[in-house]
PDB file of C-alpha atoms and ligand atoms in Angstrom:
ATOM      1  CA  UNK A 388       0.000   0.000   0.000  1.00 94.00           C
ATOM      2  CA  UNK A 389       1.348   3.397  -1.004  1.00 97.00           C
ATOM      3  CA  UNK A 390       0.000   6.373   0.942  1.00 97.00           C
ATOM      4  CA  UNK A 391       1.100   9.858   2.037  1.00 98.00           C
ATOM      5  CA  UNK A 392       3.607  10.088   4.880  1.00 98.00           C
ATOM      6  CA  UNK A 393       2.143  10.749   8.317  1.00 96.00           C
ATOM      7  CA  UNK A 394       3.979  11.848  11.445  1.00 96.00           C
ATOM      8  CA  UNK A 395       3.663   8.396  13.008  1.00 95.00           C
ATOM      9  CA  UNK A 396       5.922   7.083  10.193  1.00 96.00           C
ATOM     10  CA  UNK A 397       8.822   9.310  11.210  1.00 97.00           C
ATOM     11  CA  UNK A 398      10.730   6.826  13.344  1.00 97.00           C
ATOM     12  CA  UNK A 399      10.559   4.100  10.680  1.00 97.00           C
ATOM     13  CA  UNK A 400      11.606   6.534   7.957  1.00 98.00           C
ATOM     14  CA  UNK A 401      14.619   7.679   9.991  1.00 98.00           C
ATOM     15  CA  UNK A 402      15.756   4.063  10.418  1.00 98.00           C
ATOM     16  CA  UNK A 403      15.492   3.437   6.683  1.00 98.00           C
ATOM     17  CA  UNK A 404      17.265   6.720   5.979  1.00 98.00           C
ATOM     18  CA  UNK A 405      20.207   6.053   8.307  1.00 98.00           C
ATOM     19  CA  UNK A 406      20.771   2.612   6.823  1.00 97.00           C
ATOM     20  CA  UNK A 407      20.320   3.784   3.229  1.00 97.00           C
ATOM     21  CA  UNK A 408      22.404   6.973   3.267  1.00 94.00           C
ATOM     22  CA  UNK A 409      25.017   6.503   6.008  1.00 92.00           C
ATOM     23  CA  UNK A 410      27.199   9.310   4.555  1.00 86.00           C
ATOM     24  CA  UNK A 411      24.509  11.986   4.528  1.00 89.00           C
ATOM     25  CA  UNK A 412      21.153  10.964   6.031  1.00 95.00           C
ATOM     26  CA  UNK A 413      18.339  13.484   6.261  1.00 96.00           C
ATOM     27  CA  UNK A 414      17.487  14.261   9.891  1.00 97.00           C
ATOM     28  CA  UNK A 415      14.018  14.470  11.439  1.00 97.00           C
ATOM     29  CA  UNK A 416      13.756  18.212  10.883  1.00 98.00           C
ATOM     30  CA  UNK A 417      14.349  17.709   7.175  1.00 98.00           C
ATOM     31  CA  UNK A 418      11.616  15.079   7.004  1.00 98.00           C
ATOM     32  CA  UNK A 419       9.186  17.362   8.837  1.00 98.00           C
ATOM     33  CA  UNK A 420      10.012  20.116   6.351  1.00 98.00           C
ATOM     34  CA  UNK A 421       9.485  17.713   3.443  1.00 98.00           C
ATOM     35  CA  UNK A 422       6.134  16.745   4.933  1.00 98.00           C
ATOM     36  CA  UNK A 423       5.141  20.417   5.126  1.00 97.00           C
ATOM     37  CA  UNK A 424       6.373  21.241   1.637  1.00 97.00           C
ATOM     38  CA  UNK A 425       5.155  18.104  -0.141  1.00 97.00           C
ATOM     39  CA  UNK A 426       2.164  16.758   1.816  1.00 96.00           C
ATOM     40  CA  UNK A 427       0.772  14.881  -1.203  1.00 96.00           C
ATOM     41  CA  UNK A 428       4.006  13.730  -2.818  1.00 97.00           C
ATOM     42  CA  UNK A 429       5.915  12.467   0.213  1.00 98.00           C
ATOM     43  CA  UNK A 430       4.769   8.845   0.000  1.00 98.00           C
ATOM     44  CA  UNK A 431       5.484   5.714   2.006  1.00 98.00           C
ATOM     45  CA  UNK A 432       5.177   2.060   1.068  1.00 98.00           C
ATOM     46  CA  UNK A 433       3.458   0.332   4.003  1.00 97.00           C
ATOM     47  CA  UNK A 434       3.182  -3.435   4.290  1.00 93.00           C
ATOM     48  CA  UNK A 435      -0.329  -4.410   5.332  1.00 83.00           C
ATOM     49  CA  UNK A 436       0.714  -7.963   6.306  1.00 72.00           C
ATOM     50  CA  UNK A 437       1.120  -6.727   9.845  1.00 60.00           C
ATOM     51  CA  UNK A 438      -2.521  -5.756  10.326  1.00 56.00           C
ATOM     52  CA  UNK A 439      -4.051  -2.305  10.342  1.00 55.00           C
ATOM     53  CA  UNK A 440      -2.367  -1.283  13.606  1.00 61.00           C
ATOM     54  CA  UNK A 441       0.981  -2.787  12.843  1.00 74.00           C
ATOM     55  CA  UNK A 442       1.801  -1.471   9.383  1.00 86.00           C
ATOM     56  CA  UNK A 443       5.493  -1.794   8.585  1.00 95.00           C
ATOM     57  CA  UNK A 444       7.094   0.947   6.514  1.00 97.00           C
ATOM     58  CA  UNK A 445       9.305  -0.596   3.825  1.00 98.00           C
ATOM     59  CA  UNK A 446      10.295   2.505   1.868  1.00 98.00           C
ATOM     60  CA  UNK A 447       9.536   6.075   0.893  1.00 98.00           C
ATOM     61  CA  UNK A 448       9.775   8.550  -1.970  1.00 98.00           C
ATOM     62  CA  UNK A 449       9.518  12.343  -2.061  1.00 98.00           C
ATOM     63  CA  UNK A 450       9.067  14.276  -5.294  1.00 98.00           C
ATOM     64  CA  UNK A 451       8.162  17.799  -6.307  1.00 97.00           C
ATOM     65  CA  UNK A 452       5.229  18.805  -8.490  1.00 95.00           C
ATOM     66  CA  UNK A 453       7.540  19.288 -11.466  1.00 96.00           C
ATOM     67  CA  UNK A 454       8.906  15.727 -11.259  1.00 97.00           C
ATOM     68  CA  UNK A 455      12.135  16.127  -9.294  1.00 98.00           C
ATOM     69  CA  UNK A 456      12.761  13.121  -7.059  1.00 98.00           C
ATOM     70  CA  UNK A 457      14.189  14.512  -3.838  1.00 97.00           C
ATOM     71  CA  UNK A 458      14.773  11.117  -2.252  1.00 97.00           C
ATOM     72  CA  UNK A 459      13.876   7.441  -2.491  1.00 98.00           C
ATOM     73  CA  UNK A 460      14.949   4.638  -0.168  1.00 98.00           C
ATOM     74  CA  UNK A 461      13.868   1.099   0.654  1.00 98.00           C
ATOM     75  CA  UNK A 462      14.668  -0.755   3.882  1.00 98.00           C
ATOM     76  CA  UNK A 463      17.773  -2.909   3.236  1.00 97.00           C
ATOM     77  CA  UNK A 464      15.908  -6.074   4.286  1.00 97.00           C
ATOM     78  CA  UNK A 465      13.197  -5.443   1.712  1.00 97.00           C
ATOM     79  CA  UNK A 466      15.200  -4.538  -1.392  1.00 98.00           C
ATOM     80  CA  UNK A 467      14.952  -6.317  -4.738  1.00 98.00           C
ATOM     81  CA  UNK A 468      11.287  -7.140  -4.113  1.00 98.00           C
ATOM     82  CA  UNK A 469       9.755  -4.420  -6.262  1.00 98.00           C
ATOM     83  CA  UNK A 470       9.118  -1.820  -3.539  1.00 98.00           C
ATOM     84  CA  UNK A 471      11.279   0.842  -5.198  1.00 98.00           C
ATOM     85  CA  UNK A 472       9.701   0.060  -8.570  1.00 98.00           C
ATOM     86  CA  UNK A 473       6.188   0.587  -7.201  1.00 98.00           C
ATOM     87  CA  UNK A 474       7.159   3.857  -5.527  1.00 98.00           C
ATOM     88  CA  UNK A 475       8.848   5.203  -8.657  1.00 98.00           C
ATOM     89  CA  UNK A 476       5.986   4.037 -10.891  1.00 98.00           C
ATOM     90  CA  UNK A 477       3.643   6.112  -8.772  1.00 97.00           C
ATOM     91  CA  UNK A 478       5.667   9.192  -9.778  1.00 98.00           C
ATOM     92  CA  UNK A 479       5.905   8.131 -13.423  1.00 97.00           C
ATOM     93  CA  UNK A 480       2.117   7.646 -13.534  1.00 96.00           C
ATOM     94  CA  UNK A 481       1.411  11.223 -12.402  1.00 95.00           C
ATOM     95  CA  UNK A 482      -0.437  12.564 -15.466  1.00 93.00           C
ATOM     96  CA  UNK A 483       0.737  16.164 -15.163  1.00 93.00           C
ATOM     97  CA  UNK A 484       4.460  15.352 -15.354  1.00 95.00           C
ATOM     98  CA  UNK A 485       6.349  15.882 -18.595  1.00 95.00           C
ATOM     99  CA  UNK A 486       9.567  14.466 -17.123  1.00 97.00           C
ATOM    100  CA  UNK A 487      10.912  12.847 -13.964  1.00 98.00           C
ATOM    101  CA  UNK A 488      14.498  13.303 -12.875  1.00 98.00           C
ATOM    102  CA  UNK A 489      16.889  12.684  -9.988  1.00 98.00           C
ATOM    103  CA  UNK A 490      20.491  13.085  -8.903  1.00 97.00           C
ATOM    104  CA  UNK A 491      22.484   9.922  -8.169  1.00 97.00           C
ATOM    105  CA  UNK A 492      25.962   9.603  -6.689  1.00 96.00           C
ATOM    106  CA  UNK A 493      28.447   8.527  -9.342  1.00 96.00           C
ATOM    107  CA  UNK A 494      29.484   5.666  -7.043  1.00 95.00           C
ATOM    108  CA  UNK A 495      25.913   4.463  -6.368  1.00 96.00           C
ATOM    109  CA  UNK A 496      25.803   1.744  -8.976  1.00 97.00           C
ATOM    110  CA  UNK A 497      22.783   0.026  -7.421  1.00 97.00           C
ATOM    111  CA  UNK A 498      20.618   3.132  -7.792  1.00 98.00           C
ATOM    112  CA  UNK A 499      21.951   3.726 -11.306  1.00 98.00           C
ATOM    113  CA  UNK A 500      20.986   0.165 -12.279  1.00 98.00           C
ATOM    114  CA  UNK A 501      17.567   0.707 -10.698  1.00 98.00           C
ATOM    115  CA  UNK A 502      16.877   3.915 -12.618  1.00 98.00           C
ATOM    116  CA  UNK A 503      18.185   2.403 -15.834  1.00 98.00           C
ATOM    117  CA  UNK A 504      15.874  -0.585 -15.395  1.00 98.00           C
ATOM    118  CA  UNK A 505      12.985   1.839 -14.914  1.00 97.00           C
ATOM    119  CA  UNK A 506      13.712   3.488 -18.259  1.00 97.00           C
ATOM    120  CA  UNK A 507      15.720   6.490 -17.068  1.00 98.00           C
ATOM    121  CA  UNK A 508      18.729   7.780 -19.004  1.00 97.00           C
ATOM    122  CA  UNK A 509      21.773   9.675 -17.800  1.00 98.00           C
ATOM    123  CA  UNK A 510      21.397  13.189 -19.228  1.00 98.00           C
ATOM    124  CA  UNK A 511      24.216  15.009 -17.441  1.00 97.00           C
ATOM    125  CA  UNK A 512      26.317  15.306 -14.333  1.00 97.00           C
ATOM    126  CA  UNK A 513      27.143  17.901 -11.680  1.00 97.00           C
ATOM    127  CA  UNK A 514      30.730  17.993 -10.424  1.00 96.00           C
ATOM    128  CA  UNK A 515      31.138  17.676  -6.634  1.00 96.00           C
ATOM    129  CA  UNK A 516      27.390  17.881  -6.053  1.00 95.00           C
ATOM    130  CA  UNK A 517      27.846  15.737  -2.931  1.00 93.00           C
ATOM    131  CA  UNK A 518      30.920  17.564  -1.640  1.00 91.00           C
ATOM    132  CA  UNK A 519      33.642  15.364  -3.058  1.00 92.00           C
ATOM    133  CA  UNK A 520      31.482  13.174  -5.276  1.00 95.00           C
ATOM    134  CA  UNK A 521      29.773  13.965  -8.588  1.00 97.00           C
ATOM    135  CA  UNK A 522      26.053  13.539  -9.216  1.00 97.00           C
ATOM    136  CA  UNK A 523      24.720  11.948 -12.367  1.00 98.00           C
ATOM    137  CA  UNK A 524      21.404  13.362 -13.565  1.00 98.00           C
ATOM    138  CA  UNK A 525      19.000  10.610 -14.585  1.00 98.00           C
ATOM    139  CA  UNK A 526      15.807  11.455 -16.409  1.00 98.00           C
ATOM    140  CA  UNK A 527      12.698   9.770 -17.752  1.00 98.00           C
ATOM    141  CA  UNK A 528      10.088  11.160 -20.108  1.00 96.00           C
ATOM    142  CA  UNK A 529       6.638   9.649 -20.690  1.00 91.00           C
ATOM    143  CA  UNK A 530       6.818   7.245 -23.577  1.00 82.00           C
ATOM    144  CA  UNK A 531      10.177   5.760 -22.572  1.00 71.00           C
ATOM    145  CA  UNK A 532       9.515   2.203 -21.386  1.00 72.00           C
ATOM    146  CA  UNK A 533      11.135   0.169 -18.610  1.00 73.00           C
ATOM    147  CA  UNK A 534      13.975  -2.010 -19.920  1.00 73.00           C
ATOM    148  CA  UNK A 535      13.692  -5.798 -20.012  1.00 62.00           C
TER     149      UNK A 535
HETATM  150  C1  COA B 749      17.679   2.135  -5.202  1.00 66.53           C
HETATM  151  C2  COA B 749      16.599   1.463  -4.331  1.00 66.53           C
HETATM  152  C3  COA B 749      15.558   2.528  -3.946  1.00 66.53           C
HETATM  153  C4  COA B 749      15.906   0.368  -5.166  1.00 66.53           C
HETATM  154  O1  COA B 749      14.822  -0.162  -4.405  1.00 66.53           O
HETATM  155  P1  COA B 749      14.387  -1.717  -4.531  1.00 66.53           P
HETATM  156  O2  COA B 749      13.068  -1.857  -3.876  1.00 66.53           O
HETATM  157  O3  COA B 749      15.468  -2.594  -4.075  1.00 66.53           O
HETATM  158  O4  COA B 749      14.232  -1.876  -6.128  1.00 66.53           O
HETATM  159  P2  COA B 749      13.322  -2.918  -6.922  1.00 66.53           P
HETATM  160  O5  COA B 749      13.260  -4.218  -6.204  1.00 66.53           O
HETATM  161  O6  COA B 749      12.009  -2.280  -7.225  1.00 66.53           O
HETATM  162  O7  COA B 749      14.200  -3.099  -8.243  1.00 66.53           O
HETATM  163  C5  COA B 749      13.662  -2.965  -9.555  1.00 66.53           C
HETATM  164  C6  COA B 749      14.752  -3.361 -10.530  1.00 66.53           C
HETATM  165  O8  COA B 749      15.816  -2.391 -10.481  1.00 66.53           O
HETATM  166  C7  COA B 749      17.072  -3.064 -10.617  1.00 66.53           C
HETATM  167  N1  COA B 749      17.852  -2.916  -9.377  1.00 66.53           N
HETATM  168  C8  COA B 749      17.409  -2.464  -8.190  1.00 66.53           C
HETATM  169  N2  COA B 749      18.419  -2.443  -7.296  1.00 66.53           N
HETATM  170  C9  COA B 749      19.516  -2.912  -7.929  1.00 66.53           C
HETATM  171  C10 COA B 749      20.854  -3.127  -7.529  1.00 66.53           C
HETATM  172  N3  COA B 749      21.281  -2.865  -6.278  1.00 66.53           N
HETATM  173  N4  COA B 749      21.729  -3.621  -8.455  1.00 66.53           N
HETATM  174  C11 COA B 749      21.323  -3.904  -9.702  1.00 66.53           C
HETATM  175  N5  COA B 749      20.055  -3.699 -10.161  1.00 66.53           N
HETATM  176  C12 COA B 749      19.158  -3.201  -9.272  1.00 66.53           C
HETATM  177  C13 COA B 749      16.767  -4.517 -10.884  1.00 66.53           C
HETATM  178  O9  COA B 749      16.659  -4.701 -12.286  1.00 66.53           O
HETATM  179  C14 COA B 749      15.411  -4.680 -10.213  1.00 66.53           C
HETATM  180  O10 COA B 749      14.651  -5.736 -10.757  1.00 66.53           O
HETATM  181  P3  COA B 749      15.000  -7.279 -10.338  1.00 66.53           P
HETATM  182  O11 COA B 749      15.209  -7.318  -8.856  1.00 66.53           O
HETATM  183  O12 COA B 749      13.781  -8.009 -10.805  1.00 66.53           O
HETATM  184  O13 COA B 749      16.233  -7.638 -11.110  1.00 66.53           O
HETATM  185  C15 COA B 749      17.230   0.786  -3.065  1.00 66.53           C
HETATM  186  O14 COA B 749      18.293  -0.036  -3.490  1.00 66.53           O
HETATM  187  C16 COA B 749      17.749   1.738  -2.021  1.00 66.53           C
HETATM  188  O15 COA B 749      17.001   2.181  -1.127  1.00 66.53           O
HETATM  189  N6  COA B 749      19.060   2.103  -2.095  1.00 66.53           N
HETATM  190  C17 COA B 749      19.660   2.961  -1.076  1.00 66.53           C
HETATM  191  C18 COA B 749      19.165   4.388  -1.230  1.00 66.53           C
HETATM  192  C19 COA B 749      19.489   4.930  -2.603  1.00 66.53           C
HETATM  193  O16 COA B 749      20.551   4.708  -3.155  1.00 66.53           O
HETATM  194  N7  COA B 749      18.490   5.687  -3.170  1.00 66.53           N
HETATM  195  C20 COA B 749      18.640   6.300  -4.472  1.00 66.53           C
HETATM  196  C21 COA B 749      19.353   7.559  -4.298  1.00 66.53           C
HETATM  197  S1  COA B 749      19.383   8.444  -5.818  1.00 66.53           S
END
């Protein structure tokens, strides 16, 4: 189930964040700001196997109204099961978007493979975007299909 972030998800999101981005995790203030700025496009993937009261948060995505993905992460124990794909598809299926794009660390080959699989192409790069590491810009436009 994909639904908007709520404040009760914060602790789970912080755990996912710290394990996913150990070099530069967002802190709780950043997530509260993202919630304020993007109340409808800060989404979580919640497993409903744990019952209505015990939903487990497996991942999240935040994107802006013009299609910029600010962050996406999936709990390390739940990767390679299609959670990231479902979250990103939700963005790609937003009718108003004419493109979707993100920055990816040059050394983050897993995320690059993920975006490539989802039909994104590298369209540029920003030197030292992450301090001492470049960012690749990956972009998708409607009509480009996921690769096989
Ligand atoms: C990138 C990330 C969000 C992908 O989430 P995920 O739920 O594991 O991805 P999915 O299971 O939906 O993968 C879809 C496809 O993408 C590709 N893919 C995903 N992760 C991959 C990896 N580490 N290496 C190679 N290919 C990968 C595969 O083709 C996969 O399909 P398959 O498993 O059937 O082969 C997750 O690895 C993550 O949270 N990474 C740490 C945070 C991060 O780097 N975020 C992106 C910052 S720009």
